[in-house]
Short mmCIF file of C-alpha atoms and ligand atoms in Angstrom, two decimals:
data_model
loop_
_atom_site.label_atom_id
_atom_site.label_comp_id
_atom_site.label_asym_id
_atom_site.label_seq_id
_atom_site.Cartn_x
_atom_site.Cartn_y
_atom_site.Cartn_z
CA MET A 66 0.00 0.00 0.00
CA THR A 67 3.00 2.37 0.11
CA THR A 68 2.47 4.29 -3.10
CA THR A 69 4.31 7.49 -3.73
CA ALA A 70 3.68 8.17 -7.41
CA PRO A 71 0.26 9.18 -8.71
CA GLN A 72 -1.76 6.11 -9.62
CA TYR A 73 -5.29 6.03 -10.85
CA SER A 74 -7.55 3.08 -10.63
CA GLU A 75 -8.68 3.25 -14.24
CA PRO A 76 -7.84 5.40 -17.24
CA PRO A 77 -10.42 7.99 -18.28
CA VAL A 78 -13.15 6.51 -20.42
CA GLY A 79 -15.50 8.51 -22.61
CA THR A 80 -18.61 6.98 -21.14
CA ASP A 81 -17.98 8.50 -17.71
CA ALA A 82 -18.78 11.93 -19.13
CA GLU A 83 -22.07 10.58 -20.45
CA ALA A 84 -23.10 8.96 -17.19
CA ILE A 85 -25.39 11.90 -16.49
CA ASP A 86 -26.89 14.73 -18.53
CA VAL A 87 -25.02 17.49 -16.76
CA HIS A 88 -26.80 20.37 -18.50
CA ALA A 89 -30.21 19.05 -17.47
CA ILE A 90 -28.89 18.62 -13.92
CA ARG A 91 -27.55 22.16 -13.79
CA ALA A 92 -30.98 23.52 -14.60
CA ASP A 93 -32.15 22.11 -11.25
CA PHE A 94 -29.72 24.34 -9.31
CA PRO A 95 -30.82 27.99 -9.46
CA ILE A 96 -27.68 29.31 -7.77
CA LEU A 97 -25.51 28.06 -10.64
CA ARG A 98 -27.13 30.58 -13.00
CA GLN A 99 -25.50 33.59 -11.38
CA THR A 100 -22.40 35.49 -12.28
CA VAL A 101 -19.62 36.31 -9.82
CA ASN A 102 -17.30 39.22 -10.47
CA GLY A 103 -18.70 39.42 -13.98
CA LYS A 104 -18.06 35.74 -14.78
CA PRO A 105 -20.43 32.79 -14.70
CA LEU A 106 -20.09 31.18 -11.28
CA ILE A 107 -17.91 28.07 -11.27
CA TYR A 108 -18.62 26.41 -7.96
CA MET A 109 -15.90 23.98 -6.89
CA ASP A 110 -16.19 24.15 -3.12
CA ASN A 111 -18.55 21.23 -2.75
CA THR A 112 -16.55 19.70 0.07
CA ALA A 113 -17.34 22.75 2.22
CA THR A 114 -20.99 22.66 1.25
CA THR A 115 -23.02 21.62 -1.78
CA GLN A 116 -25.59 23.66 -3.67
CA LYS A 117 -29.28 22.86 -3.40
CA PRO A 118 -31.59 21.69 -6.16
CA GLN A 119 -34.95 23.41 -6.56
CA ALA A 120 -36.64 20.31 -5.10
CA VAL A 121 -34.87 20.88 -1.77
CA ILE A 122 -35.60 24.61 -1.78
CA ASP A 123 -39.26 23.83 -2.51
CA ALA A 124 -39.44 21.24 0.27
CA LEU A 125 -38.26 23.86 2.77
CA SER A 126 -40.60 26.61 1.64
CA ASP A 127 -43.50 24.18 1.26
CA PHE A 128 -43.02 23.03 4.83
CA TYR A 129 -43.09 26.56 6.21
CA ALA A 130 -45.92 27.62 3.89
CA THR A 131 -48.23 24.68 4.52
CA ARG A 132 -47.21 22.33 7.34
CA ASN A 133 -45.19 24.22 9.94
CA ALA A 134 -45.81 22.93 13.46
CA ASN A 135 -43.78 21.24 16.15
CA VAL A 136 -43.34 17.48 15.95
CA HIS A 137 -44.27 14.64 18.32
CA ARG A 138 -46.33 16.80 20.62
CA GLY A 139 -49.53 17.96 19.04
CA VAL A 140 -52.85 16.35 18.37
CA HIS A 141 -53.81 19.02 15.87
CA HIS A 142 -53.77 18.63 12.12
CA LEU A 143 -50.60 20.59 11.36
CA SER A 144 -48.58 18.88 14.05
CA VAL A 145 -49.58 15.49 12.70
CA GLN A 146 -48.62 16.58 9.19
CA ALA A 147 -45.27 17.93 10.34
CA THR A 148 -44.53 14.78 12.33
CA GLN A 149 -45.41 12.56 9.38
CA ALA A 150 -43.16 14.48 7.02
CA TYR A 151 -40.32 14.52 9.56
CA GLU A 152 -40.59 10.76 10.16
CA GLN A 153 -40.98 9.97 6.46
CA ALA A 154 -37.68 11.73 5.86
CA ARG A 155 -36.11 9.49 8.49
CA LEU A 156 -37.30 6.43 6.55
CA LYS A 157 -35.58 7.87 3.47
CA VAL A 158 -32.36 8.23 5.43
CA ARG A 159 -32.65 4.64 6.64
CA ASP A 160 -33.00 3.37 3.07
CA PHE A 161 -30.28 5.70 1.80
CA LEU A 162 -27.80 4.20 4.27
CA GLY A 163 -29.12 0.65 4.00
CA ALA A 164 -29.85 0.54 7.75
CA SER A 165 -32.19 -2.17 8.91
CA ARG A 166 -34.22 -0.18 11.44
CA VAL A 167 -35.49 3.36 11.48
CA GLU A 168 -34.65 3.59 15.19
CA GLU A 169 -30.99 3.48 14.17
CA ILE A 170 -31.27 6.90 12.50
CA VAL A 171 -30.69 9.83 14.87
CA TYR A 172 -31.09 13.37 13.57
CA VAL A 173 -28.33 15.69 14.72
CA ARG A 174 -27.04 19.08 13.57
CA GLY A 175 -24.32 17.61 11.40
CA THR A 176 -21.31 15.32 11.36
CA THR A 177 -19.64 17.35 14.08
CA GLU A 178 -22.50 16.85 16.48
CA ALA A 179 -22.80 13.16 15.59
CA ILE A 180 -19.18 12.54 16.53
CA ASN A 181 -19.40 14.59 19.72
CA LEU A 182 -22.52 12.64 20.66
CA VAL A 183 -20.73 9.31 20.31
CA ALA A 184 -17.65 10.56 22.15
CA GLN A 185 -19.61 11.92 25.08
CA THR A 186 -22.10 9.07 25.45
CA TYR A 187 -20.63 5.83 24.14
CA GLY A 188 -17.14 7.12 24.82
CA ARG A 189 -17.63 8.19 28.42
CA ALA A 190 -19.49 4.99 29.24
CA ASN A 191 -17.05 2.59 27.58
CA ILE A 192 -13.61 4.16 27.30
CA HIS A 193 -11.61 4.33 30.48
CA ALA A 194 -8.10 4.94 31.79
CA GLY A 195 -5.55 2.97 29.81
CA ASP A 196 -7.88 2.41 26.82
CA GLU A 197 -7.06 3.61 23.33
CA VAL A 198 -8.91 5.38 20.56
CA VAL A 199 -7.49 5.06 17.04
CA ILE A 200 -7.90 7.74 14.37
CA SER A 201 -5.88 8.56 11.24
CA THR A 202 -3.64 11.43 10.15
CA MET A 203 -6.14 12.59 7.55
CA GLU A 204 -9.08 13.27 9.89
CA HIS A 205 -11.08 16.49 9.85
CA HIS A 206 -10.73 18.36 13.17
CA SER A 207 -14.23 17.22 14.07
CA ASN A 208 -12.99 13.63 14.09
CA ILE A 209 -9.91 14.54 16.15
CA VAL A 210 -10.86 17.03 18.84
CA PRO A 211 -13.89 15.15 20.31
CA TRP A 212 -11.63 12.10 20.82
CA GLN A 213 -8.84 14.21 22.24
CA ILE A 214 -11.25 15.71 24.77
CA LEU A 215 -12.67 12.27 25.60
CA CYS A 216 -9.19 10.84 26.11
CA GLN A 217 -8.28 13.71 28.42
CA GLN A 218 -11.48 13.23 30.40
CA GLN A 219 -11.04 9.49 30.74
CA GLY A 220 -7.28 9.10 30.92
CA ALA A 221 -7.27 7.21 27.62
CA THR A 222 -4.77 7.50 24.77
CA LEU A 223 -5.28 8.71 21.22
CA ARG A 224 -3.34 6.71 18.62
CA VAL A 225 -2.91 7.95 15.07
CA VAL A 226 -2.53 5.82 11.94
CA PRO A 227 0.06 7.35 9.60
CA ILE A 228 -0.40 7.85 5.86
CA ASN A 229 2.00 7.54 2.93
CA ASP A 230 3.11 10.30 0.57
CA ALA A 231 0.15 9.65 -1.70
CA GLY A 232 -2.18 10.34 1.22
CA GLU A 233 -3.20 6.71 1.72
CA PHE A 234 -4.07 5.06 5.02
CA LEU A 235 -1.25 2.68 6.01
CA PHE A 236 -3.05 -0.53 6.81
CA ASP A 237 0.03 -2.34 8.13
CA GLU A 238 0.69 0.48 10.57
CA TYR A 239 -2.96 0.40 11.58
CA GLU A 240 -2.74 -3.29 12.39
CA LYS A 241 0.29 -2.64 14.55
CA LEU A 242 -1.63 -0.03 16.57
CA LEU A 243 -4.56 -2.32 17.29
CA GLY A 244 -4.60 -4.35 20.46
CA PRO A 245 -6.61 -5.31 23.51
CA ARG A 246 -6.64 -1.69 24.70
CA THR A 247 -8.24 -0.41 21.48
CA LYS A 248 -11.85 0.40 22.30
CA LEU A 249 -12.81 2.53 19.34
CA VAL A 250 -11.59 3.28 15.82
CA ALA A 251 -12.83 6.53 14.23
CA VAL A 252 -11.83 7.01 10.62
CA THR A 253 -13.05 9.08 7.71
CA HIS A 254 -14.55 7.27 4.74
CA VAL A 255 -13.29 9.96 2.33
CA SER A 256 -10.70 12.61 3.16
CA ASN A 257 -12.08 16.13 2.82
CA ALA A 258 -8.67 17.63 2.13
CA MET A 259 -7.35 15.10 -0.44
CA GLY A 260 -10.26 12.98 -1.58
CA THR A 261 -8.63 9.69 -0.52
CA VAL A 262 -11.19 6.89 -0.22
CA ASN A 263 -10.22 4.71 2.73
CA PRO A 264 -10.65 0.92 2.76
CA VAL A 265 -13.25 1.21 5.50
CA GLU A 266 -14.63 -2.28 5.11
CA ARG A 267 -11.25 -3.81 5.92
CA ILE A 268 -10.62 -1.23 8.63
CA ILE A 269 -13.91 -2.18 10.30
CA GLN A 270 -13.33 -5.94 10.02
CA ARG A 271 -9.89 -5.63 11.53
CA ALA A 272 -11.12 -3.45 14.41
CA HIS A 273 -13.94 -5.85 15.17
CA ALA A 274 -11.48 -8.73 15.23
CA CYS A 275 -9.88 -7.10 18.26
CA GLY A 276 -13.17 -6.18 19.88
CA ALA A 277 -13.21 -2.45 19.09
CA ARG A 278 -16.21 -0.46 17.87
CA VAL A 279 -15.92 1.65 14.73
CA LEU A 280 -17.23 5.08 13.81
CA ILE A 281 -17.01 6.12 10.18
CA ASP A 282 -17.07 9.82 9.33
CA GLY A 283 -19.08 9.71 6.13
CA ALA A 284 -19.39 13.48 5.56
CA GLN A 285 -17.48 13.31 2.28
CA ALA A 286 -18.58 9.85 1.19
CA VAL A 287 -22.37 10.06 0.93
CA PRO A 288 -22.35 12.78 -1.76
CA HIS A 289 -20.11 10.66 -3.99
CA MET A 290 -20.88 6.96 -3.58
CA LYS A 291 -23.48 4.44 -2.47
CA VAL A 292 -23.02 3.66 1.21
CA ASP A 293 -24.44 0.56 2.84
CA VAL A 294 -23.92 0.54 6.60
CA ARG A 295 -25.01 -3.07 6.92
CA ALA A 296 -22.53 -4.27 4.31
CA LEU A 297 -19.81 -2.17 5.96
CA ASP A 298 -20.84 -3.45 9.39
CA CYS A 299 -19.77 -0.18 11.05
CA ASP A 300 -21.11 0.55 14.53
CA PHE A 301 -21.62 4.27 13.83
CA TYR A 302 -21.79 6.29 10.61
CA ALA A 303 -22.06 10.10 10.56
CA PHE A 304 -22.87 12.57 7.81
CA SER A 305 -24.15 16.13 7.23
CA GLY A 306 -27.22 17.06 5.20
CA HIS A 307 -25.65 20.15 3.68
CA LYS A 308 -22.85 18.15 2.03
CA VAL A 309 -25.32 15.94 0.21
CA PHE A 310 -27.34 18.72 -1.45
CA GLY A 311 -29.64 19.13 1.57
CA PRO A 312 -30.02 22.02 4.02
CA THR A 313 -27.59 23.09 6.73
CA GLY A 314 -28.50 22.38 10.33
CA VAL A 315 -29.31 18.71 9.97
CA GLY A 316 -27.15 15.64 9.91
CA VAL A 317 -27.40 11.99 10.76
CA LEU A 318 -25.89 9.61 13.24
CA TYR A 319 -26.48 5.99 12.32
CA GLY A 320 -25.78 3.54 15.12
CA LYS A 321 -26.41 -0.19 15.44
CA PHE A 322 -29.58 -0.62 17.47
CA ASP A 323 -28.04 -2.53 20.36
CA VAL A 324 -25.11 -0.17 20.62
CA LEU A 325 -27.30 2.96 20.61
CA ASP A 326 -29.81 1.39 22.96
CA ALA A 327 -27.15 0.76 25.59
CA MET A 328 -25.81 4.32 25.46
CA PRO A 329 -26.61 6.99 28.05
CA PRO A 330 -28.40 10.11 26.76
CA TYR A 331 -26.56 13.06 25.27
CA GLN A 332 -28.45 16.33 25.67
CA SER A 333 -31.47 16.25 27.92
CA GLY A 334 -34.81 18.01 27.96
CA GLY A 335 -38.02 17.70 25.98
CA ASP A 336 -38.79 14.70 23.77
CA MET A 337 -35.94 12.52 25.05
CA ILE A 338 -37.89 11.50 28.14
CA GLN A 339 -40.68 9.08 28.92
CA THR A 340 -41.53 10.32 32.41
CA VAL A 341 -40.08 13.09 34.56
CA SER A 342 -40.48 13.66 38.26
CA PHE A 343 -38.17 15.58 40.56
CA GLU A 344 -36.94 12.28 41.90
CA LYS A 345 -36.35 10.38 38.68
CA THR A 346 -36.52 10.62 34.90
CA THR A 347 -36.96 7.73 32.52
CA TYR A 348 -35.78 8.06 28.97
CA ASN A 349 -37.56 7.66 25.69
CA ASP A 350 -37.02 4.89 23.15
CA LEU A 351 -34.66 5.25 20.20
CA PRO A 352 -34.14 7.49 18.37
CA ALA A 353 -36.00 10.15 20.40
CA ARG A 354 -33.71 9.50 23.37
CA PHE A 355 -30.94 11.29 21.48
CA GLU A 356 -33.07 14.09 20.06
CA ALA A 357 -33.66 16.47 22.95
CA GLY A 358 -35.53 19.67 22.18
CA THR A 359 -37.24 20.90 19.02
CA PRO A 360 -35.25 19.58 16.10
CA ASN A 361 -34.58 21.22 12.75
CA ILE A 362 -37.83 19.91 11.31
CA ALA A 363 -37.72 21.74 7.97
CA ALA A 364 -34.10 20.78 7.35
CA SER A 365 -34.83 17.11 8.06
CA ILE A 366 -37.64 17.20 5.51
CA GLY A 367 -35.31 19.01 3.11
CA LEU A 368 -32.73 16.27 3.63
CA GLY A 369 -35.38 13.75 2.63
CA ALA A 370 -35.93 15.72 -0.59
CA ALA A 371 -32.16 15.79 -1.23
CA ILE A 372 -31.99 12.03 -0.78
CA ASP A 373 -34.86 11.58 -3.23
CA TYR A 374 -33.00 13.81 -5.67
CA VAL A 375 -29.65 12.01 -5.62
CA THR A 376 -31.34 8.63 -5.51
CA ALA A 377 -33.31 9.49 -8.65
CA ILE A 378 -30.07 10.33 -10.48
CA GLY A 379 -28.38 7.27 -8.98
CA LEU A 380 -25.28 7.22 -6.81
CA ASP A 381 -23.58 4.80 -9.18
CA ARG A 382 -24.05 7.16 -12.10
CA ILE A 383 -22.88 10.07 -9.98
CA ALA A 384 -19.76 8.10 -8.99
CA ARG A 385 -18.99 7.26 -12.63
CA TYR A 386 -19.48 10.81 -13.82
CA GLU A 387 -17.32 12.20 -11.04
CA ARG A 388 -14.59 9.64 -11.72
CA GLY A 389 -14.38 11.16 -15.20
CA LEU A 390 -14.21 14.66 -13.71
CA LEU A 391 -11.47 13.61 -11.32
CA HIS A 392 -9.28 12.17 -14.07
CA TYR A 393 -9.88 15.19 -16.25
CA THR A 394 -9.00 17.67 -13.48
CA THR A 395 -5.94 15.73 -12.39
CA GLU A 396 -4.61 15.59 -15.92
CA ALA A 397 -5.35 19.24 -16.66
CA LEU A 398 -3.62 20.47 -13.51
CA SER A 399 -0.73 18.01 -13.78
CA ARG A 400 0.21 19.62 -17.12
CA ILE A 401 1.15 22.79 -15.21
CA PRO A 402 4.72 22.23 -13.95
CA GLU A 403 4.35 24.67 -11.04
CA VAL A 404 1.42 22.71 -9.61
CA ARG A 405 2.06 20.06 -6.99
CA MET A 406 -0.78 17.75 -6.05
CA ILE A 407 -1.38 16.95 -2.39
CA GLY A 408 -3.09 13.58 -2.28
CA THR A 409 -2.58 11.17 -5.16
CA ALA A 410 -4.19 8.05 -3.75
CA ALA A 411 -5.21 5.21 -6.06
CA ASP A 412 -8.79 5.50 -4.87
CA LYS A 413 -10.13 9.02 -4.71
CA ALA A 414 -13.37 11.00 -4.76
CA SER A 415 -13.55 14.13 -6.94
CA VAL A 416 -11.46 16.35 -4.67
CA VAL A 417 -8.20 17.82 -5.95
CA SER A 418 -5.85 19.60 -3.56
CA PHE A 419 -2.74 21.36 -4.80
CA VAL A 420 -0.16 24.01 -4.18
CA VAL A 421 1.34 26.37 -6.75
CA ASP A 422 5.07 27.11 -6.61
CA GLY A 423 5.72 30.65 -5.48
CA VAL A 424 2.09 31.64 -4.87
CA HIS A 425 0.38 31.32 -1.49
CA PRO A 426 -2.79 29.19 -1.62
CA HIS A 427 -4.87 32.08 -0.27
CA ASP A 428 -3.67 34.29 -3.11
CA VAL A 429 -4.50 31.56 -5.65
CA GLY A 430 -8.00 31.23 -4.17
CA THR A 431 -8.56 34.97 -4.10
CA ILE A 432 -7.46 35.45 -7.71
CA LEU A 433 -9.54 32.51 -8.93
CA ASP A 434 -12.56 34.16 -7.36
CA SER A 435 -11.96 37.80 -8.27
CA GLU A 436 -10.67 37.31 -11.83
CA PHE A 437 -12.40 34.11 -12.91
CA GLY A 438 -15.52 33.62 -10.76
CA ILE A 439 -14.18 30.26 -9.57
CA ALA A 440 -15.04 29.24 -5.99
CA VAL A 441 -12.42 26.95 -4.44
CA ARG A 442 -11.28 26.67 -0.85
CA ALA A 443 -7.82 27.73 0.19
CA GLY A 444 -6.67 26.87 3.69
CA HIS A 445 -5.97 23.97 5.99
CA HIS A 446 -9.43 22.47 5.42
CA CYS A 447 -9.82 21.78 9.15
CA ALA A 448 -7.09 19.16 8.81
CA MET A 449 -4.04 20.87 10.31
CA PRO A 450 -2.22 17.63 11.19
CA LEU A 451 -2.54 16.57 7.56
CA MET A 452 -1.07 19.87 6.34
CA LYS A 453 1.83 19.29 8.74
CA ARG A 454 2.33 15.77 7.32
CA PHE A 455 2.77 17.30 3.86
CA ASN A 456 4.76 20.24 5.15
CA VAL A 457 2.44 22.84 3.68
CA PRO A 458 0.56 25.59 5.52
CA ALA A 459 -2.46 25.23 3.29
CA THR A 460 -3.62 23.98 -0.10
CA VAL A 461 -5.98 25.09 -2.83
CA ARG A 462 -8.82 22.61 -3.06
CA ALA A 463 -11.16 22.16 -6.00
CA SER A 464 -13.96 19.78 -5.08
CA MET A 465 -16.41 18.73 -7.75
CA ALA A 466 -20.01 17.58 -7.68
CA PHE A 467 -22.06 16.01 -10.45
CA TYR A 468 -23.14 19.46 -11.68
CA ASN A 469 -19.59 20.46 -12.56
CA THR A 470 -18.53 20.24 -16.20
CA ARG A 471 -15.33 19.63 -18.13
CA GLU A 472 -15.59 23.19 -19.49
CA GLU A 473 -15.41 24.44 -15.91
CA ILE A 474 -12.32 22.34 -15.33
CA ASP A 475 -10.74 23.81 -18.47
CA ALA A 476 -11.51 27.24 -17.01
CA LEU A 477 -9.91 26.24 -13.69
CA ALA A 478 -6.75 24.98 -15.38
CA GLY A 479 -6.58 28.11 -17.55
CA ALA A 480 -6.99 30.31 -14.50
CA VAL A 481 -4.25 28.49 -12.56
CA LYS A 482 -1.92 28.87 -15.56
CA ARG A 483 -2.67 32.58 -15.61
CA VAL A 484 -1.93 32.83 -11.87
CA VAL A 485 1.45 31.18 -12.51
CA GLU A 486 2.25 33.54 -15.40
CA VAL A 487 1.36 36.68 -13.49
CA PHE A 488 2.38 35.86 -9.92
CA GLY A 489 4.57 32.75 -9.99
N1 LIG B 662 -15.88 15.38 8.60
C1 LIG B 662 -15.45 15.63 7.36
C2 LIG B 662 -14.70 14.58 6.61
C3 LIG B 662 -15.72 16.87 6.79
O1 LIG B 662 -15.30 17.12 5.54
C4 LIG B 662 -16.42 17.85 7.53
C5 LIG B 662 -16.66 19.23 6.99
C6 LIG B 662 -16.88 17.51 8.79
C7 LIG B 662 -16.58 16.27 9.30
C8 LIG B 662 -17.70 18.45 9.61
O2 LIG B 662 -18.96 18.59 9.04
P1 LIG B 662 -20.02 19.62 9.61
O3 LIG B 662 -21.13 19.60 8.62
O4 LIG B 662 -20.42 19.14 10.95
O5 LIG B 662 -19.32 20.95 9.67
N2 LIG B 662 -15.73 19.65 6.01
C9 LIG B 662 -15.55 20.90 5.54
C10 LIG B 662 -14.60 21.18 4.56
O6 LIG B 662 -13.88 20.36 4.02
N3 LIG B 662 -14.63 22.51 4.30
O7 LIG B 662 -15.55 23.07 5.08
C11 LIG B 662 -16.14 22.09 5.86
#
């Protein structure tokens, strides 16, 4: 697995570009029609957040216009309607992830909250002094800091799996870190900063073989590929609605029923209880036990609409189309000698991180925006330990969704060339 040179799973094939009708798709996204700094918007910051199709926007406004009420607490017509829509969306999430039971789907604010929930409930109940939590070098801060805090609270140790120069998870090193003290492995499915797709199925199997539970951070996986939590056999899977073409403010924690059911509550208050007296409180069944307070009802319904939308296109077609985009972008940028790629794993999602000789990533990002209307992210991508591993302060990151086109990638490559000519 120690690969240092760029390697791509398959050469570009013409049919990838035809996997979806990109111009028809683009018509579904009103925001893509605008111009930025006098140029048509080229949105390549999908890893930070994705744009919303009209169907999602309509689901939100329709909810507020026709069904707005609180859920799980009213006998009146609107409350019943709101509750039905909210719970129907949960069924969509269950099917989207391939979970067996709807009780395994907990609505949260996003991936960050999902991971904090697991750390502070499962973690505090099951991870004690001398135990170990294993993460990898490529984690987003939200899959590092909650475990760091937990380890400090409990006197446990955080162990970190190294990566190679291509940005790949080093499985052999991972195996060496596992042992009887390992209680939990928390690894990202897809790296937000490099696009590396991790071999999560093997990672999970290996962790289970030594009795550890596994949380997969799926924030960057669900927009790009079909995920099946039962096939993966993970104990927890987390993702954010806004990264899969849904609204901000809602995300999902999947947990195996028995694991979730044995966990103490997270936040407490309304809806998570069965009975309350000043002497004693009993808690609600799953998933309500982990959903204290009024949830983001509209966003959950909007997430359901986003799931319907991507499911109708088909995750397999999306993955094929994006594979074509990834090859095309990698080739276009690799032809510029001043560009150095950060993250050249054999298996990648459509995320391309790079640095340009002699030009700071923030300057590249600013010029791409102001001169070319291209939205990329420049920074550490909430993965500072990863930046340190590659000895760079930051990278420029172009992250593509299925509404991006090859013409936009040509524009990106042309713009980077221009940056090199003028500022390099
Ligand atoms: N995990 C991964 C792998 C992520 O990419 C992100 C967000 C999160 C967790 C946190 O998600 P949230 O919805 O709770 O904020 N990633 C990014 C990014 O790459 N640029 O901006 C946010």
